[in-house]
GROMACS .gro file of N, CA, C and O in nm:
model
  424
    1UNK      N    1   0.208  -2.667  -0.376
    1UNK     CA    2   0.060  -2.630  -0.409
    1UNK      C    3   0.076  -2.479  -0.372
    1UNK      O    4   0.088  -2.445  -0.303
    2UNK      N    5   0.031  -2.448  -0.528
    2UNK     CA    6   0.085  -2.273  -0.464
    2UNK      C    7  -0.060  -2.192  -0.470
    2UNK      O    8  -0.178  -2.222  -0.481
    3UNK      N    9  -0.043  -2.110  -0.366
    3UNK     CA   10  -0.174  -2.037  -0.356
    3UNK      C   11  -0.231  -1.944  -0.357
    3UNK      O   12  -0.133  -1.845  -0.462
    4UNK      N   13  -0.320  -1.909  -0.371
    4UNK     CA   14  -0.398  -1.836  -0.477
    4UNK      C   15  -0.342  -1.644  -0.466
    4UNK      O   16  -0.342  -1.641  -0.309
    5UNK      N   17  -0.382  -1.579  -0.534
    5UNK     CA   18  -0.288  -1.420  -0.524
    5UNK      C   19  -0.355  -1.389  -0.390
    5UNK      O   20  -0.290  -1.337  -0.315
    6UNK      N   21  -0.503  -1.376  -0.366
    6UNK     CA   22  -0.493  -1.336  -0.267
    6UNK      C   23  -0.495  -1.372  -0.109
    6UNK      O   24  -0.471  -1.294  -0.023
    7UNK      N   25  -0.421  -1.435  -0.137
    7UNK     CA   26  -0.370  -1.524   0.010
    7UNK      C   27  -0.218  -1.475   0.018
    7UNK      O   28  -0.177  -1.465   0.151
    8UNK      N   29  -0.203  -1.393  -0.112
    8UNK     CA   30  -0.027  -1.251  -0.093
    8UNK      C   31  -0.057  -1.146  -0.051
    8UNK      O   32  -0.004  -1.081  -0.032
    9UNK      N   33  -0.203  -1.128  -0.016
    9UNK     CA   34  -0.273  -0.947   0.032
    9UNK      C   35  -0.312  -1.005   0.125
    9UNK      O   36  -0.420  -1.079   0.186
   10UNK      N   37  -0.264  -0.888   0.218
   10UNK     CA   38  -0.275  -0.911   0.373
   10UNK      C   39  -0.297  -0.755   0.445
   10UNK      O   40  -0.284  -0.686   0.318
   11UNK      N   41  -0.392  -0.743   0.537
   11UNK     CA   42  -0.393  -0.586   0.592
   11UNK      C   43  -0.260  -0.561   0.639
   11UNK      O   44  -0.183  -0.642   0.653
   12UNK      N   45  -0.280  -0.439   0.681
   12UNK     CA   46  -0.136  -0.371   0.678
   12UNK      C   47  -0.123  -0.360   0.850
   12UNK      O   48  -0.221  -0.444   0.950
   13UNK      N   49   0.007  -0.405   0.879
   13UNK     CA   50   0.014  -0.430   0.971
   13UNK      C   51   0.127  -0.346   1.099
   13UNK      O   52   0.260  -0.309   0.984
   14UNK      N   53   0.092  -0.241   1.109
   14UNK     CA   54   0.165  -0.118   1.217
   14UNK      C   55   0.297  -0.185   1.204
   14UNK      O   56   0.406  -0.137   1.211
   15UNK      N   57   0.340  -0.276   1.323
   15UNK     CA   58   0.493  -0.322   1.379
   15UNK      C   59   0.551  -0.373   1.228
   15UNK      O   60   0.689  -0.356   1.269
   16UNK      N   61   0.495  -0.460   1.183
   16UNK     CA   62   0.614  -0.518   1.055
   16UNK      C   63   0.585  -0.392   0.980
   16UNK      O   64   0.724  -0.389   0.852
   17UNK      N   65   0.468  -0.307   0.913
   17UNK     CA   66   0.468  -0.295   0.755
   17UNK      C   67   0.505  -0.084   0.781
   17UNK      O   68   0.509  -0.061   0.701
   18UNK      N   69   0.505  -0.069   0.865
   18UNK     CA   70   0.473   0.118   0.872
   18UNK      C   71   0.616   0.157   0.881
   18UNK      O   72   0.623   0.273   0.712
   19UNK      N   73   0.744   0.122   0.854
   19UNK     CA   74   0.877   0.173   0.825
   19UNK      C   75   0.863   0.164   0.679
   19UNK      O   76   0.908   0.302   0.603
   20UNK      N   77   0.817   0.072   0.648
   20UNK     CA   78   0.834   0.040   0.437
   20UNK      C   79   0.733   0.150   0.411
   20UNK      O   80   0.771   0.191   0.318
   21UNK      N   81   0.552   0.154   0.430
   21UNK     CA   82   0.530   0.226   0.390
   21UNK      C   83   0.555   0.380   0.365
   21UNK      O   84   0.514   0.449   0.273
   22UNK      N   85   0.593   0.408   0.473
   22UNK     CA   86   0.611   0.566   0.499
   22UNK      C   87   0.705   0.572   0.411
   22UNK      O   88   0.694   0.760   0.325
   23UNK      N   89   0.855   0.556   0.442
   23UNK     CA   90   0.999   0.512   0.337
   23UNK      C   91   0.904   0.521   0.223
   23UNK      O   92   0.981   0.656   0.114
   24UNK      N   93   0.849   0.436   0.116
   24UNK     CA   94   0.849   0.397   0.048
   24UNK      C   95   0.755   0.548  -0.065
   24UNK      O   96   0.788   0.597  -0.138
   25UNK      N   97   0.636   0.557   0.028
   25UNK     CA   98   0.516   0.660  -0.044
   25UNK      C   99   0.621   0.795  -0.018
   25UNK      O  100   0.596   0.851  -0.140
   26UNK      N  101   0.696   0.825   0.106
   26UNK     CA  102   0.730   0.933   0.141
   26UNK      C  103   0.868   0.998   0.025
   26UNK      O  104   0.882   1.130  -0.071
   27UNK      N  105   0.954   0.898  -0.035
   27UNK     CA  106   1.041   0.876  -0.104
   27UNK      C  107   0.977   0.889  -0.260
   27UNK      O  108   1.069   0.940  -0.388
   28UNK      N  109   0.858   0.836  -0.290
   28UNK     CA  110   0.795   0.867  -0.464
   28UNK      C  111   0.774   1.067  -0.425
   28UNK      O  112   0.720   1.043  -0.600
   29UNK      N  113   0.741   1.116  -0.365
   29UNK     CA  114   0.651   1.275  -0.365
   29UNK      C  115   0.744   1.283  -0.478
   29UNK      O  116   0.876   1.325  -0.468
   30UNK      N  117   0.746   1.354  -0.563
   30UNK     CA  118   0.779   1.435  -0.646
   30UNK      C  119   0.858   1.577  -0.632
   30UNK      O  120   0.941   1.644  -0.731
   31UNK      N  121   0.749   1.675  -0.522
   31UNK     CA  122   0.793   1.828  -0.443
   31UNK      C  123   0.835   1.762  -0.311
   31UNK      O  124   0.709   1.833  -0.262
   32UNK      N  125   0.974   1.779  -0.312
   32UNK     CA  126   0.972   1.694  -0.180
   32UNK      C  127   0.959   1.850  -0.053
   32UNK      O  128   1.100   1.841  -0.020
   33UNK      N  129   0.934   1.931  -0.103
   33UNK     CA  130   0.918   2.072   0.032
   33UNK      C  131   0.820   2.031   0.170
   33UNK      O  132   0.815   1.952   0.151
   34UNK      N  133   0.892   2.092   0.281
   34UNK     CA  134   0.852   2.054   0.422
   34UNK      C  135   0.631   2.053   0.433
   34UNK      O  136   0.618   1.992   0.432
   35UNK      N  137   0.591   2.149   0.322
   35UNK     CA  138   0.471   2.127   0.344
   35UNK      C  139   0.420   1.952   0.277
   35UNK      O  140   0.314   1.912   0.330
   36UNK      N  141   0.454   1.982   0.175
   36UNK     CA  142   0.417   1.831   0.084
   36UNK      C  143   0.470   1.738   0.173
   36UNK      O  144   0.369   1.633   0.176
   37UNK      N  145   0.546   1.727   0.233
   37UNK     CA  146   0.572   1.648   0.313
   37UNK      C  147   0.500   1.641   0.446
   37UNK      O  148   0.449   1.483   0.465
   38UNK      N  149   0.470   1.729   0.498
   38UNK     CA  150   0.379   1.724   0.623
   38UNK      C  151   0.207   1.651   0.568
   38UNK      O  152   0.214   1.582   0.663
   39UNK      N  153   0.232   1.691   0.471
   39UNK     CA  154   0.036   1.635   0.440
   39UNK      C  155   0.053   1.526   0.427
   39UNK      O  156  -0.034   1.442   0.417
   40UNK      N  157   0.154   1.461   0.346
   40UNK     CA  158   0.147   1.320   0.315
   40UNK      C  159   0.114   1.257   0.432
   40UNK      O  160   0.145   1.198   0.406
   41UNK      N  161   0.264   1.278   0.546
   41UNK     CA  162   0.248   1.218   0.632
   41UNK      C  163   0.117   1.235   0.686
   41UNK      O  164   0.051   1.071   0.781
   42UNK      N  165   0.026   1.298   0.723
   42UNK     CA  166  -0.112   1.324   0.761
   42UNK      C  167  -0.184   1.258   0.691
   42UNK      O  168  -0.269   1.167   0.739
   43UNK      N  169  -0.138   1.214   0.576
   43UNK     CA  170  -0.265   1.137   0.506
   43UNK      C  171  -0.208   0.967   0.495
   43UNK      O  172  -0.370   0.976   0.516
   44UNK      N  173  -0.152   0.967   0.582
   44UNK     CA  174  -0.055   0.777   0.567
   44UNK      C  175  -0.127   0.850   0.749
   44UNK      O  176  -0.140   0.666   0.713
   45UNK      N  177  -0.097   0.882   0.839
   45UNK     CA  178  -0.139   0.896   0.932
   45UNK      C  179  -0.290   0.818   0.981
   45UNK      O  180  -0.347   0.765   0.989
   46UNK      N  181  -0.374   0.926   0.885
   46UNK     CA  182  -0.503   0.870   0.836
   46UNK      C  183  -0.528   0.777   0.818
   46UNK      O  184  -0.687   0.663   0.835
   47UNK      N  185  -0.499   0.730   0.639
   47UNK     CA  186  -0.455   0.566   0.631
   47UNK      C  187  -0.450   0.442   0.753
   47UNK      O  188  -0.553   0.407   0.705
   48UNK      N  189  -0.329   0.462   0.797
   48UNK     CA  190  -0.300   0.365   0.873
   48UNK      C  191  -0.397   0.380   1.029
   48UNK      O  192  -0.447   0.239   1.081
   49UNK      N  193  -0.464   0.489   1.050
   49UNK     CA  194  -0.564   0.469   1.161
   49UNK      C  195  -0.687   0.407   1.107
   49UNK      O  196  -0.797   0.325   1.181
   50UNK      N  197  -0.743   0.425   0.987
   50UNK     CA  198  -0.849   0.396   0.893
   50UNK      C  199  -0.821   0.192   0.863
   50UNK      O  200  -0.967   0.168   0.793
   51UNK      N  201  -0.685   0.162   0.867
   51UNK     CA  202  -0.689   0.071   0.804
   51UNK      C  203  -0.677   0.008   0.627
   51UNK      O  204  -0.838  -0.061   0.625
   52UNK      N  205  -0.692   0.145   0.616
   52UNK     CA  206  -0.713   0.131   0.492
   52UNK      C  207  -0.587   0.156   0.380
   52UNK      O  208  -0.539   0.215   0.246
   53UNK      N  209  -0.454   0.060   0.422
   53UNK     CA  210  -0.361  -0.032   0.351
   53UNK      C  211  -0.420  -0.157   0.358
   53UNK      O  212  -0.386  -0.175   0.462
   54UNK      N  213  -0.337  -0.218   0.218
   54UNK     CA  214  -0.306  -0.325   0.190
   54UNK      C  215  -0.210  -0.392   0.123
   54UNK      O  216  -0.091  -0.301   0.099
   55UNK      N  217  -0.098  -0.545   0.156
   55UNK     CA  218   0.042  -0.504   0.136
   55UNK      C  219   0.062  -0.663   0.068
   55UNK      O  220  -0.021  -0.726   0.087
   56UNK      N  221   0.127  -0.657  -0.038
   56UNK     CA  222   0.157  -0.755  -0.116
   56UNK      C  223   0.241  -0.801  -0.082
   56UNK      O  224   0.389  -0.762  -0.054
   57UNK      N  225   0.253  -0.902  -0.017
   57UNK     CA  226   0.413  -1.043   0.040
   57UNK      C  227   0.416  -1.139  -0.064
   57UNK      O  228   0.344  -1.205  -0.147
   58UNK      N  229   0.566  -1.134   0.024
   58UNK     CA  230   0.617  -1.270  -0.075
   58UNK      C  231   0.520  -1.356  -0.015
   58UNK      O  232   0.496  -1.395   0.099
   59UNK      N  233   0.523  -1.471  -0.109
   59UNK     CA  234   0.450  -1.625  -0.102
   59UNK      C  235   0.478  -1.687   0.042
   59UNK      O  236   0.369  -1.686   0.086
   60UNK      N  237   0.589  -1.675   0.045
   60UNK     CA  238   0.639  -1.789   0.156
   60UNK      C  239   0.718  -1.666   0.270
   60UNK      O  240   0.715  -1.728   0.420
   61UNK      N  241   0.682  -1.552   0.315
   61UNK     CA  242   0.725  -1.504   0.413
   61UNK      C  243   0.667  -1.367   0.356
   61UNK      O  244   0.618  -1.231   0.319
   62UNK      N  245   0.462  -1.333   0.490
   62UNK     CA  246   0.424  -1.231   0.457
   62UNK      C  247   0.556  -1.141   0.502
   62UNK      O  248   0.442  -1.020   0.525
   63UNK      N  249   0.592  -1.149   0.631
   63UNK     CA  250   0.659  -0.953   0.651
   63UNK      C  251   0.751  -0.941   0.477
   63UNK      O  252   0.823  -0.819   0.526
   64UNK      N  253   0.835  -1.005   0.375
   64UNK     CA  254   0.868  -0.899   0.253
   64UNK      C  255   0.787  -0.871   0.202
   64UNK      O  256   0.698  -0.991   0.112
   65UNK      N  257   0.781  -0.747   0.209
   65UNK     CA  258   0.672  -0.656   0.122
   65UNK      C  259   0.706  -0.659  -0.014
   65UNK      O  260   0.819  -0.599  -0.089
   66UNK      N  261   0.616  -0.697  -0.140
   66UNK     CA  262   0.659  -0.683  -0.249
   66UNK      C  263   0.606  -0.572  -0.311
   66UNK      O  264   0.585  -0.472  -0.451
   67UNK      N  265   0.485  -0.474  -0.283
   67UNK     CA  266   0.360  -0.359  -0.298
   67UNK      C  267   0.248  -0.404  -0.224
   67UNK      O  268   0.270  -0.436  -0.121
   68UNK      N  269   0.223  -0.232  -0.254
   68UNK     CA  270   0.095  -0.220  -0.132
   68UNK      C  271   0.005  -0.081  -0.196
   68UNK      O  272   0.060  -0.056  -0.295
   69UNK      N  273  -0.138  -0.110  -0.131
   69UNK     CA  274  -0.202   0.001  -0.208
   69UNK      C  275  -0.243   0.119  -0.056
   69UNK      O  276  -0.274   0.019   0.049
   70UNK      N  277  -0.280   0.217  -0.139
   70UNK     CA  278  -0.400   0.320   0.005
   70UNK      C  279  -0.468   0.348  -0.099
   70UNK      O  280  -0.468   0.380  -0.186
   71UNK      N  281  -0.578   0.351   0.017
   71UNK     CA  282  -0.737   0.348  -0.077
   71UNK      C  283  -0.790   0.428   0.039
   71UNK      O  284  -0.805   0.439   0.211
   72UNK      N  285  -0.970   0.470  -0.002
   72UNK     CA  286  -1.036   0.552   0.108
   72UNK      C  287  -1.136   0.545  -0.017
   72UNK      O  288  -1.191   0.440  -0.071
   73UNK      N  289  -1.188   0.632   0.068
   73UNK     CA  290  -1.303   0.694  -0.047
   73UNK      C  291  -1.392   0.838   0.056
   73UNK      O  292  -1.347   0.902   0.108
   74UNK      N  293  -1.439   0.930  -0.047
   74UNK     CA  294  -1.471   1.043  -0.024
   74UNK      C  295  -1.605   0.991  -0.073
   74UNK      O  296  -1.712   1.010  -0.148
   75UNK      N  297  -1.759   1.014  -0.009
   75UNK     CA  298  -1.922   1.014   0.027
   75UNK      C  299  -1.889   0.878  -0.028
   75UNK      O  300  -1.774   0.769   0.097
   76UNK      N  301  -1.945   0.813  -0.062
   76UNK     CA  302  -1.959   0.660  -0.148
   76UNK      C  303  -1.884   0.621  -0.265
   76UNK      O  304  -1.889   0.586  -0.331
   77UNK      N  305  -1.771   0.755  -0.365
   77UNK     CA  306  -1.699   0.704  -0.456
   77UNK      C  307  -1.559   0.658  -0.341
   77UNK      O  308  -1.491   0.708  -0.343
   78UNK      N  309  -1.472   0.558  -0.425
   78UNK     CA  310  -1.441   0.485  -0.428
   78UNK      C  311  -1.274   0.567  -0.404
   78UNK      O  312  -1.325   0.635  -0.527
   79UNK      N  313  -1.183   0.556  -0.386
   79UNK     CA  314  -1.063   0.708  -0.378
   79UNK      C  315  -0.952   0.612  -0.390
   79UNK      O  316  -0.908   0.564  -0.278
   80UNK      N  317  -0.844   0.616  -0.462
   80UNK     CA  318  -0.707   0.488  -0.473
   80UNK      C  319  -0.548   0.616  -0.439
   80UNK      O  320  -0.622   0.742  -0.535
   81UNK      N  321  -0.520   0.615  -0.296
   81UNK     CA  322  -0.435   0.749  -0.246
   81UNK      C  323  -0.300   0.695  -0.328
   81UNK      O  324  -0.240   0.717  -0.380
   82UNK      N  325  -0.256   0.570  -0.350
   82UNK     CA  326  -0.116   0.492  -0.393
   82UNK      C  327  -0.151   0.401  -0.375
   82UNK      O  328  -0.239   0.260  -0.323
   83UNK      N  329  -0.040   0.346  -0.528
   83UNK     CA  330   0.022   0.187  -0.467
   83UNK      C  331   0.190   0.203  -0.547
   83UNK      O  332   0.219   0.282  -0.584
   84UNK      N  333   0.222   0.130  -0.464
   84UNK     CA  334   0.290   0.082  -0.466
   84UNK      C  335   0.405  -0.051  -0.489
   84UNK      O  336   0.341  -0.089  -0.403
   85UNK      N  337   0.447  -0.074  -0.655
   85UNK     CA  338   0.527  -0.207  -0.621
   85UNK      C  339   0.687  -0.173  -0.637
   85UNK      O  340   0.674  -0.061  -0.711
   86UNK      N  341   0.723  -0.287  -0.570
   86UNK     CA  342   0.875  -0.248  -0.602
   86UNK      C  343   0.913  -0.235  -0.722
   86UNK      O  344   0.874  -0.266  -0.749
   87UNK      N  345   1.065  -0.163  -0.776
   87UNK     CA  346   1.095  -0.150  -0.909
   87UNK      C  347   1.115  -0.232  -0.984
   87UNK      O  348   1.054  -0.276  -1.094
   88UNK      N  349   1.187  -0.387  -0.918
   88UNK     CA  350   1.221  -0.526  -1.010
   88UNK      C  351   1.079  -0.556  -1.054
   88UNK      O  352   1.135  -0.684  -1.100
   89UNK      N  353   0.948  -0.579  -0.968
   89UNK     CA  354   0.925  -0.636  -0.923
   89UNK      C  355   0.772  -0.596  -1.073
   89UNK      O  356   0.683  -0.633  -1.060
   90UNK      N  357   0.766  -0.441  -1.105
   90UNK     CA  358   0.721  -0.400  -1.206
   90UNK      C  359   0.649  -0.423  -1.287
   90UNK      O  360   0.718  -0.466  -1.348
   91UNK      N  361   0.511  -0.474  -1.377
   91UNK     CA  362   0.481  -0.531  -1.483
   91UNK      C  363   0.440  -0.705  -1.440
   91UNK      O  364   0.463  -0.732  -1.552
   92UNK      N  365   0.445  -0.716  -1.302
   92UNK     CA  366   0.445  -0.858  -1.276
   92UNK      C  367   0.253  -0.863  -1.249
   92UNK      O  368   0.227  -0.963  -1.201
   93UNK      N  369   0.199  -0.832  -1.245
   93UNK     CA  370   0.057  -0.801  -1.207
   93UNK      C  371   0.007  -0.729  -1.085
   93UNK      O  372  -0.050  -0.782  -0.979
   94UNK      N  373   0.116  -0.684  -0.954
   94UNK     CA  374   0.094  -0.631  -0.834
   94UNK      C  375  -0.020  -0.576  -0.869
   94UNK      O  376  -0.104  -0.636  -0.761
   95UNK      N  377   0.014  -0.464  -0.865
   95UNK     CA  378  -0.070  -0.323  -0.903
   95UNK      C  379  -0.210  -0.378  -0.967
   95UNK      O  380  -0.311  -0.354  -0.859
   96UNK      N  381  -0.242  -0.464  -1.056
   96UNK     CA  382  -0.344  -0.518  -1.087
   96UNK      C  383  -0.395  -0.614  -0.969
   96UNK      O  384  -0.590  -0.581  -0.950
   97UNK      N  385  -0.345  -0.677  -0.931
   97UNK     CA  386  -0.450  -0.743  -0.792
   97UNK      C  387  -0.393  -0.674  -0.676
   97UNK      O  388  -0.569  -0.717  -0.660
   98UNK      N  389  -0.387  -0.573  -0.639
   98UNK     CA  390  -0.390  -0.519  -0.536
   98UNK      C  391  -0.500  -0.408  -0.571
   98UNK      O  392  -0.624  -0.427  -0.497
   99UNK      N  393  -0.524  -0.357  -0.681
   99UNK     CA  394  -0.644  -0.312  -0.697
   99UNK      C  395  -0.812  -0.377  -0.692
   99UNK      O  396  -0.885  -0.316  -0.630
  100UNK      N  397  -0.744  -0.498  -0.776
  100UNK     CA  398  -0.897  -0.574  -0.776
  100UNK      C  399  -0.868  -0.617  -0.667
  100UNK      O  400  -1.052  -0.633  -0.628
  101UNK      N  401  -0.848  -0.589  -0.624
  101UNK     CA  402  -0.855  -0.710  -0.449
  101UNK      C  403  -0.968  -0.572  -0.343
  101UNK      O  404  -1.008  -0.605  -0.254
  102UNK      N  405  -0.876  -0.454  -0.341
  102UNK     CA  406  -0.911  -0.329  -0.309
  102UNK      C  407  -1.060  -0.254  -0.409
  102UNK      O  408  -1.223  -0.263  -0.287
  103UNK      N  409  -1.050  -0.299  -0.517
  103UNK     CA  410  -1.171  -0.198  -0.575
  103UNK      C  411  -1.165  -0.317  -0.720
  103UNK      O  412  -1.181  -0.369  -0.785
  104UNK      N  413  -1.295  -0.481  -0.669
  104UNK     CA  414  -1.379  -0.540  -0.724
  104UNK      C  415  -1.418  -0.530  -0.832
  104UNK      O  416  -1.484  -0.458  -0.876
  105UNK      N  417  -1.333  -0.585  -0.994
  105UNK     CA  418  -1.489  -0.596  -1.107
  105UNK      C  419  -1.553  -0.629  -1.089
  105UNK      O  420  -1.603  -0.735  -1.075
  106UNK      N  421  -1.630  -0.494  -1.147
  106UNK     CA  422  -1.778  -0.575  -1.138
  106UNK      C  423  -1.844  -0.622  -1.268
  106UNK      O  424  -1.780  -0.634  -1.358
   0.00000   0.00000   0.00000
């Protein structure tokens, strides 16, 4: 029996996910100066601390990350910081599922 997609989205797990999240985000930065990299690391650290990252994983293996989302809010306004999906899986609805999970359609 196939699980609904929301069971494929889970909270960030520092022990399992930290290296992948940092690596994929930092290597996606288009202007990798030291100051930009340092600011990116500070932002990621803050989102990890606040548990504002969700992970989309393989149905049969919660440790196999297919994509993830980092989010927050400023005052009462929802804020999307970053969405990452593995290159071969892009356009498969993973990013949409993550965004809809964090920011449910009204």
